[in-house]
């Protein structure tokens, strides 16, 4: 694996549109579904390219879930996209009953994860989507940190069937991986002996930066990109934690029910060690640019460093 820390050439929404188009060209059963957000997710051109495989339901996310269920019963393979809060908070019961409870298949892509919603403000800023989706039986939950990883997860959902929820930002991100990366496991991006930093999404880059800062103070931190939120990749986590004995989790999400909770639950049952969780604590979203919001909610490399140093000094 080659780690590439530079801005991506393509936004995450472009990767989504290109990947589902690639799958739809190969398989006429693939259906691209959206709730009036084609311009936001770069899927507008697919209307003409896939006239028989594209459905815009309008601003009716709950109905989109039920329609996807009906289409899947007839053999179609639906891909649904919207902002994360609309796919989960707004349409949760239809998602739960019509798709998951009925044991049907769909790939759900929730964009504008956490603070990346920026000027869409608090109503559009989801810090709960991973928590909601983790509670859906048999659903798989991921947070993509990089375009190559996002393309892999989309194809994985298509091939495996069942309900897959992929959380992502919509625009530019840092490129972490080359095309040959094996994503069958969580990615160990850095080895360390003193503390394990477990992150997902935009917080992976913050964790890598934090590891550099800690190294300057003589603290060697391991960094894991835990994009497998559910099922959690416990094996990769445990291999690192058995060396470090301490963990800091970092997520652009509520600290409850997301990555930090998943890590704590796994370790409590398998290998209890001290853990600190970096994430949003008892707050709603608000308007602002991502850097400002990361500082406001204490989601920066400096916040990870502070938590790691507190753990290591104990």
Short mmCIF file of C-alpha atoms in Angstrom, two decimals:
data_model
loop_
_atom_site.label_atom_id
_atom_site.label_comp_id
_atom_site.label_asym_id
_atom_site.label_seq_id
_atom_site.Cartn_x
_atom_site.Cartn_y
_atom_site.Cartn_z
CA UNK A 1 0.00 0.00 0.00
CA UNK A 2 1.26 3.45 -0.90
CA UNK A 3 0.03 6.29 1.28
CA UNK A 4 -0.62 9.49 -0.68
CA UNK A 5 -1.25 12.61 1.39
CA UNK A 6 -2.35 15.19 -1.13
CA UNK A 7 -5.66 16.62 -2.31
CA UNK A 8 -7.65 14.36 -4.59
CA UNK A 9 -8.17 15.08 -8.27
CA UNK A 10 -11.81 14.05 -8.01
CA UNK A 11 -14.41 14.95 -5.46
CA UNK A 12 -16.14 12.10 -3.64
CA UNK A 13 -19.43 12.84 -5.43
CA UNK A 14 -17.69 12.45 -8.81
CA UNK A 15 -16.36 9.07 -7.71
CA UNK A 16 -19.88 8.05 -6.68
CA UNK A 17 -21.40 9.08 -10.02
CA UNK A 18 -18.65 7.43 -12.08
CA UNK A 19 -18.71 4.18 -10.12
CA UNK A 20 -22.46 3.66 -10.22
CA UNK A 21 -22.42 4.51 -13.93
CA UNK A 22 -19.71 1.88 -14.47
CA UNK A 23 -21.80 -0.70 -12.60
CA UNK A 24 -25.00 0.29 -14.40
CA UNK A 25 -23.38 -0.11 -17.81
CA UNK A 26 -22.38 -3.67 -16.95
CA UNK A 27 -25.63 -4.61 -15.23
CA UNK A 28 -29.01 -3.34 -16.49
CA UNK A 29 -30.53 -4.29 -13.11
CA UNK A 30 -28.66 -1.44 -11.39
CA UNK A 31 -30.98 1.49 -10.61
CA UNK A 32 -29.67 4.90 -9.56
CA UNK A 33 -32.13 6.63 -7.21
CA UNK A 34 -32.10 10.11 -5.77
CA UNK A 35 -34.28 12.61 -3.95
CA UNK A 36 -33.73 15.79 -5.98
CA UNK A 37 -30.01 16.14 -5.25
CA UNK A 38 -28.51 15.31 -8.67
CA UNK A 39 -26.62 18.61 -8.90
CA UNK A 40 -25.25 18.13 -5.38
CA UNK A 41 -24.01 14.60 -6.08
CA UNK A 42 -22.89 15.03 -9.73
CA UNK A 43 -25.45 12.50 -10.95
CA UNK A 44 -27.33 14.89 -13.25
CA UNK A 45 -25.69 13.55 -16.42
CA UNK A 46 -26.82 10.02 -15.56
CA UNK A 47 -30.43 10.95 -16.36
CA UNK A 48 -29.57 10.99 -20.07
CA UNK A 49 -26.94 8.24 -19.98
CA UNK A 50 -29.20 5.81 -18.11
CA UNK A 51 -32.76 6.72 -19.11
CA UNK A 52 -34.15 3.36 -17.99
CA UNK A 53 -31.98 3.03 -14.88
CA UNK A 54 -32.41 6.41 -13.18
CA UNK A 55 -35.20 7.54 -10.85
CA UNK A 56 -35.61 10.94 -9.17
CA UNK A 57 -38.40 10.61 -6.60
CA UNK A 58 -38.33 14.30 -5.67
CA UNK A 59 -37.84 15.41 -2.07
CA UNK A 60 -39.41 12.24 -0.69
CA UNK A 61 -36.69 10.16 0.92
CA UNK A 62 -39.11 7.91 2.80
CA UNK A 63 -40.92 7.05 -0.43
CA UNK A 64 -37.52 6.41 -2.05
CA UNK A 65 -36.87 3.64 0.51
CA UNK A 66 -40.19 1.96 -0.20
CA UNK A 67 -39.72 2.27 -3.97
CA UNK A 68 -36.22 0.81 -3.67
CA UNK A 69 -37.68 -2.14 -1.76
CA UNK A 70 -40.24 -2.74 -4.49
CA UNK A 71 -37.62 -2.51 -7.22
CA UNK A 72 -35.32 -4.92 -5.40
CA UNK A 73 -38.13 -7.46 -5.07
CA UNK A 74 -38.36 -7.42 -8.87
CA UNK A 75 -34.60 -8.09 -9.17
CA UNK A 76 -33.32 -4.53 -9.51
CA UNK A 77 -30.23 -3.42 -7.57
CA UNK A 78 -30.86 0.07 -6.17
CA UNK A 79 -28.24 2.67 -5.28
CA UNK A 80 -29.73 5.51 -3.21
CA UNK A 81 -28.02 8.77 -2.42
CA UNK A 82 -28.91 11.85 -0.41
CA UNK A 83 -27.45 13.88 2.40
CA UNK A 84 -26.82 11.55 5.36
CA UNK A 85 -29.50 12.98 7.63
CA UNK A 86 -32.20 12.58 5.00
CA UNK A 87 -31.34 8.94 4.31
CA UNK A 88 -31.21 8.02 7.99
CA UNK A 89 -32.98 10.39 10.42
CA UNK A 90 -35.77 11.37 8.05
CA UNK A 91 -36.46 8.02 6.40
CA UNK A 92 -35.40 5.68 9.18
CA UNK A 93 -38.63 3.73 9.67
CA UNK A 94 -39.10 3.10 5.95
CA UNK A 95 -35.44 2.10 5.66
CA UNK A 96 -35.78 -0.21 8.64
CA UNK A 97 -39.09 -1.87 7.73
CA UNK A 98 -39.24 -1.78 3.92
CA UNK A 99 -35.60 -2.67 3.25
CA UNK A 100 -33.84 -4.19 6.28
CA UNK A 101 -36.71 -6.03 7.98
CA UNK A 102 -37.80 -7.39 4.61
CA UNK A 103 -34.23 -8.70 4.06
CA UNK A 104 -33.83 -6.79 0.80
CA UNK A 105 -30.76 -5.18 -0.74
CA UNK A 106 -29.75 -1.57 -1.38
CA UNK A 107 -26.60 0.54 -1.28
CA UNK A 108 -27.26 3.80 0.58
CA UNK A 109 -24.77 6.67 0.25
CA UNK A 110 -25.14 9.44 2.83
CA UNK A 111 -23.09 12.48 1.94
CA UNK A 112 -22.14 15.69 3.78
CA UNK A 113 -21.01 13.73 6.80
CA UNK A 114 -20.86 15.75 10.03
CA UNK A 115 -19.15 19.12 9.84
CA UNK A 116 -18.64 18.83 6.07
CA UNK A 117 -22.25 20.02 5.67
CA UNK A 118 -20.78 23.49 6.35
CA UNK A 119 -23.22 26.25 5.29
CA UNK A 120 -26.21 23.93 5.05
CA UNK A 121 -26.30 24.36 8.82
CA UNK A 122 -27.52 22.44 11.83
CA UNK A 123 -30.59 20.79 10.29
CA UNK A 124 -28.40 19.26 7.58
CA UNK A 125 -25.46 18.33 9.84
CA UNK A 126 -25.70 14.70 10.81
CA UNK A 127 -23.81 13.48 13.83
CA UNK A 128 -26.20 10.53 14.36
CA UNK A 129 -26.35 8.58 11.11
CA UNK A 130 -23.79 5.91 12.00
CA UNK A 131 -25.53 5.39 15.35
CA UNK A 132 -28.90 4.89 13.67
CA UNK A 133 -27.51 2.54 11.04
CA UNK A 134 -25.46 0.51 13.54
CA UNK A 135 -28.73 -0.40 15.24
CA UNK A 136 -30.25 -1.88 12.08
CA UNK A 137 -29.84 -5.68 12.21
CA UNK A 138 -27.59 -7.13 9.48
CA UNK A 139 -26.84 -3.68 7.99
CA UNK A 140 -23.21 -2.95 7.07
CA UNK A 141 -21.92 0.52 7.94
CA UNK A 142 -18.80 2.21 6.55
CA UNK A 143 -17.23 5.66 6.55
CA UNK A 144 -15.15 6.31 3.43
CA UNK A 145 -12.00 8.36 3.91
CA UNK A 146 -10.68 8.44 0.34
CA UNK A 147 -11.99 8.19 -3.28
CA UNK A 148 -10.33 4.83 -3.98
CA UNK A 149 -11.86 3.43 -0.83
CA UNK A 150 -15.30 4.84 -1.71
CA UNK A 151 -15.25 3.14 -5.12
CA UNK A 152 -14.29 -0.14 -3.46
CA UNK A 153 -17.13 0.12 -0.93
CA UNK A 154 -19.72 0.85 -3.63
CA UNK A 155 -18.69 -2.27 -5.54
CA UNK A 156 -18.58 -4.30 -2.34
CA UNK A 157 -22.18 -3.34 -1.54
CA UNK A 158 -23.27 -4.21 -5.09
CA UNK A 159 -21.59 -7.63 -4.95
CA UNK A 160 -22.62 -8.66 -1.44
CA UNK A 161 -26.27 -7.63 -1.32
CA UNK A 162 -28.09 -6.68 1.89
CA UNK A 163 -28.33 -3.15 3.27
CA UNK A 164 -25.06 -1.21 3.03
CA UNK A 165 -24.73 2.36 4.36
CA UNK A 166 -21.68 4.32 3.18
CA UNK A 167 -21.03 7.63 4.92
CA UNK A 168 -18.88 10.15 3.07
CA UNK A 169 -18.12 13.78 2.56
CA UNK A 170 -19.26 15.21 -0.78
CA UNK A 171 -16.35 17.25 -2.08
CA UNK A 172 -12.53 17.28 -1.87
CA UNK A 173 -10.65 15.11 0.54
CA UNK A 174 -7.11 13.93 1.10
CA UNK A 175 -5.93 11.07 -1.11
CA UNK A 176 -4.71 8.28 1.12
CA UNK A 177 -4.51 5.18 -1.08
CA UNK A 178 -3.36 4.00 -4.47
CA UNK A 179 -5.43 1.85 -6.79
CA UNK A 180 -3.82 -1.41 -5.62
CA UNK A 181 -4.77 -1.10 -1.97
CA UNK A 182 -6.39 -4.17 -0.42
CA UNK A 183 -9.43 -2.93 1.51
CA UNK A 184 -10.54 -6.26 2.93
CA UNK A 185 -9.33 -5.08 6.34
CA UNK A 186 -9.08 -1.79 8.20
CA UNK A 187 -5.92 0.01 7.14
CA UNK A 188 -2.95 0.27 9.50
CA UNK A 189 -1.38 3.49 8.29
CA UNK A 190 1.32 3.75 10.91
CA UNK A 191 2.79 1.43 13.52
CA UNK A 192 3.40 2.53 17.09
CA UNK A 193 4.09 1.18 20.57
CA UNK A 194 2.59 3.80 22.91
CA UNK A 195 -0.99 4.47 21.83
CA UNK A 196 -3.38 3.46 19.01
CA UNK A 197 -5.27 6.21 17.18
CA UNK A 198 -8.42 4.81 15.55
CA UNK A 199 -10.12 7.18 13.10
CA UNK A 200 -12.52 7.27 10.17
CA UNK A 201 -13.46 9.72 7.43
CA UNK A 202 -11.88 13.17 7.58
CA UNK A 203 -10.42 12.35 10.99
CA UNK A 204 -7.92 9.91 9.49
CA UNK A 205 -5.82 12.78 8.16
CA UNK A 206 -6.07 14.49 11.57
CA UNK A 207 -4.89 11.29 13.27
CA UNK A 208 -1.89 11.03 10.96
CA UNK A 209 -1.00 14.64 11.69
CA UNK A 210 -1.43 13.97 15.42
CA UNK A 211 0.93 10.97 15.17
CA UNK A 212 3.59 13.21 13.61
CA UNK A 213 3.15 15.73 16.43
CA UNK A 214 3.34 13.02 19.10
CA UNK A 215 6.47 11.53 17.55
CA UNK A 216 8.25 14.86 18.06
CA UNK A 217 7.57 14.42 21.79
CA UNK A 218 8.81 10.83 21.82
CA UNK A 219 5.38 9.17 21.72
CA UNK A 220 4.96 6.55 18.99
CA UNK A 221 1.33 6.33 17.93
CA UNK A 222 -0.18 3.71 15.66
CA UNK A 223 -2.88 4.98 13.27
CA UNK A 224 -5.74 2.81 11.98
CA UNK A 225 -8.27 3.89 9.34
CA UNK A 226 -11.26 1.99 10.75
CA UNK A 227 -13.64 2.47 7.85
CA UNK A 228 -15.37 -0.78 8.81
CA UNK A 229 -17.72 0.64 11.43
CA UNK A 230 -20.06 -2.37 11.35
CA UNK A 231 -18.95 -5.07 11.39
CA UNK A 232 -15.94 -3.58 13.15
CA UNK A 233 -12.58 -5.05 12.16
CA UNK A 234 -11.77 -6.26 15.66
CA UNK A 235 -8.77 -8.34 14.57
CA UNK A 236 -6.84 -5.36 13.20
CA UNK A 237 -7.80 -3.28 16.24
CA UNK A 238 -6.73 -5.96 18.68
CA UNK A 239 -3.37 -6.56 16.98
CA UNK A 240 -2.45 -2.94 17.60
CA UNK A 241 -4.01 -2.53 21.04
CA UNK A 242 -2.14 -5.55 22.40
CA UNK A 243 1.07 -3.61 21.69
CA UNK A 244 -0.02 -0.14 22.82
CA UNK A 245 -2.56 -0.83 25.60
CA UNK A 246 -4.22 2.56 25.02
CA UNK A 247 -6.65 3.91 22.43
CA UNK A 248 -7.89 7.27 21.20
CA UNK A 249 -10.80 7.23 18.75
CA UNK A 250 -11.52 10.15 16.44
CA UNK A 251 -14.74 10.66 14.48
CA UNK A 252 -16.70 13.43 12.78
CA UNK A 253 -19.84 12.16 14.54
CA UNK A 254 -21.45 12.03 17.96
CA UNK A 255 -19.17 10.15 20.36
CA UNK A 256 -22.19 8.03 21.25
CA UNK A 257 -23.10 5.12 18.98
CA UNK A 258 -20.50 5.74 16.28
CA UNK A 259 -16.89 4.65 15.85
CA UNK A 260 -15.86 5.39 19.45
CA UNK A 261 -18.75 3.41 20.87
CA UNK A 262 -18.08 0.49 18.53
CA UNK A 263 -14.43 0.37 19.60
CA UNK A 264 -15.32 0.60 23.30
CA UNK A 265 -17.91 -2.16 23.00
CA UNK A 266 -15.47 -4.48 21.26
CA UNK A 267 -12.61 -3.82 23.67
CA UNK A 268 -14.81 -4.10 26.78
CA UNK A 269 -15.73 -7.64 25.75
CA UNK A 270 -12.36 -8.75 24.37
CA UNK A 271 -9.44 -6.73 25.75
CA UNK A 272 -10.33 -3.89 28.15
CA UNK A 273 -7.91 -0.95 27.96
CA UNK A 274 -8.19 2.81 28.62
CA UNK A 275 -9.92 4.69 25.79
CA UNK A 276 -10.51 8.39 25.02
CA UNK A 277 -13.10 9.40 22.43
CA UNK A 278 -12.71 12.46 20.21
CA UNK A 279 -16.04 13.45 18.65
CA UNK A 280 -19.11 15.64 19.04
CA UNK A 281 -20.42 15.72 22.61
CA UNK A 282 -24.06 16.64 23.32
CA UNK A 283 -24.25 19.33 20.64
CA UNK A 284 -26.24 20.02 17.50
CA UNK A 285 -24.76 21.16 14.20
CA UNK A 286 -24.39 24.75 13.08
CA UNK A 287 -23.28 26.92 10.13
CA UNK A 288 -19.59 27.32 9.36
CA UNK A 289 -16.63 26.21 7.28
CA UNK A 290 -15.11 22.84 8.10
CA UNK A 291 -11.90 24.15 9.76
CA UNK A 292 -13.91 26.43 12.04
CA UNK A 293 -16.34 23.64 12.93
CA UNK A 294 -13.54 21.18 13.61
CA UNK A 295 -12.06 23.61 16.11
CA UNK A 296 -15.47 24.35 17.67
CA UNK A 297 -16.30 20.67 18.17
CA UNK A 298 -12.71 19.78 19.14
CA UNK A 299 -12.09 17.52 16.15
CA UNK A 300 -8.53 18.56 15.34
CA UNK A 301 -5.12 16.91 15.43
CA UNK A 302 -4.32 19.00 18.49
CA UNK A 303 -7.34 17.54 20.31
CA UNK A 304 -6.18 14.01 19.46
CA UNK A 305 -2.66 14.84 20.71
CA UNK A 306 -4.05 16.17 23.99
CA UNK A 307 -6.10 13.03 24.61
CA UNK A 308 -3.21 10.73 23.67
CA UNK A 309 -0.78 12.52 25.98
CA UNK A 310 -3.24 12.30 28.87
CA UNK A 311 -3.54 8.55 28.33
CA UNK A 312 0.18 7.91 27.94
CA UNK A 313 1.01 9.90 31.08
CA UNK A 314 -1.29 7.83 33.29
#
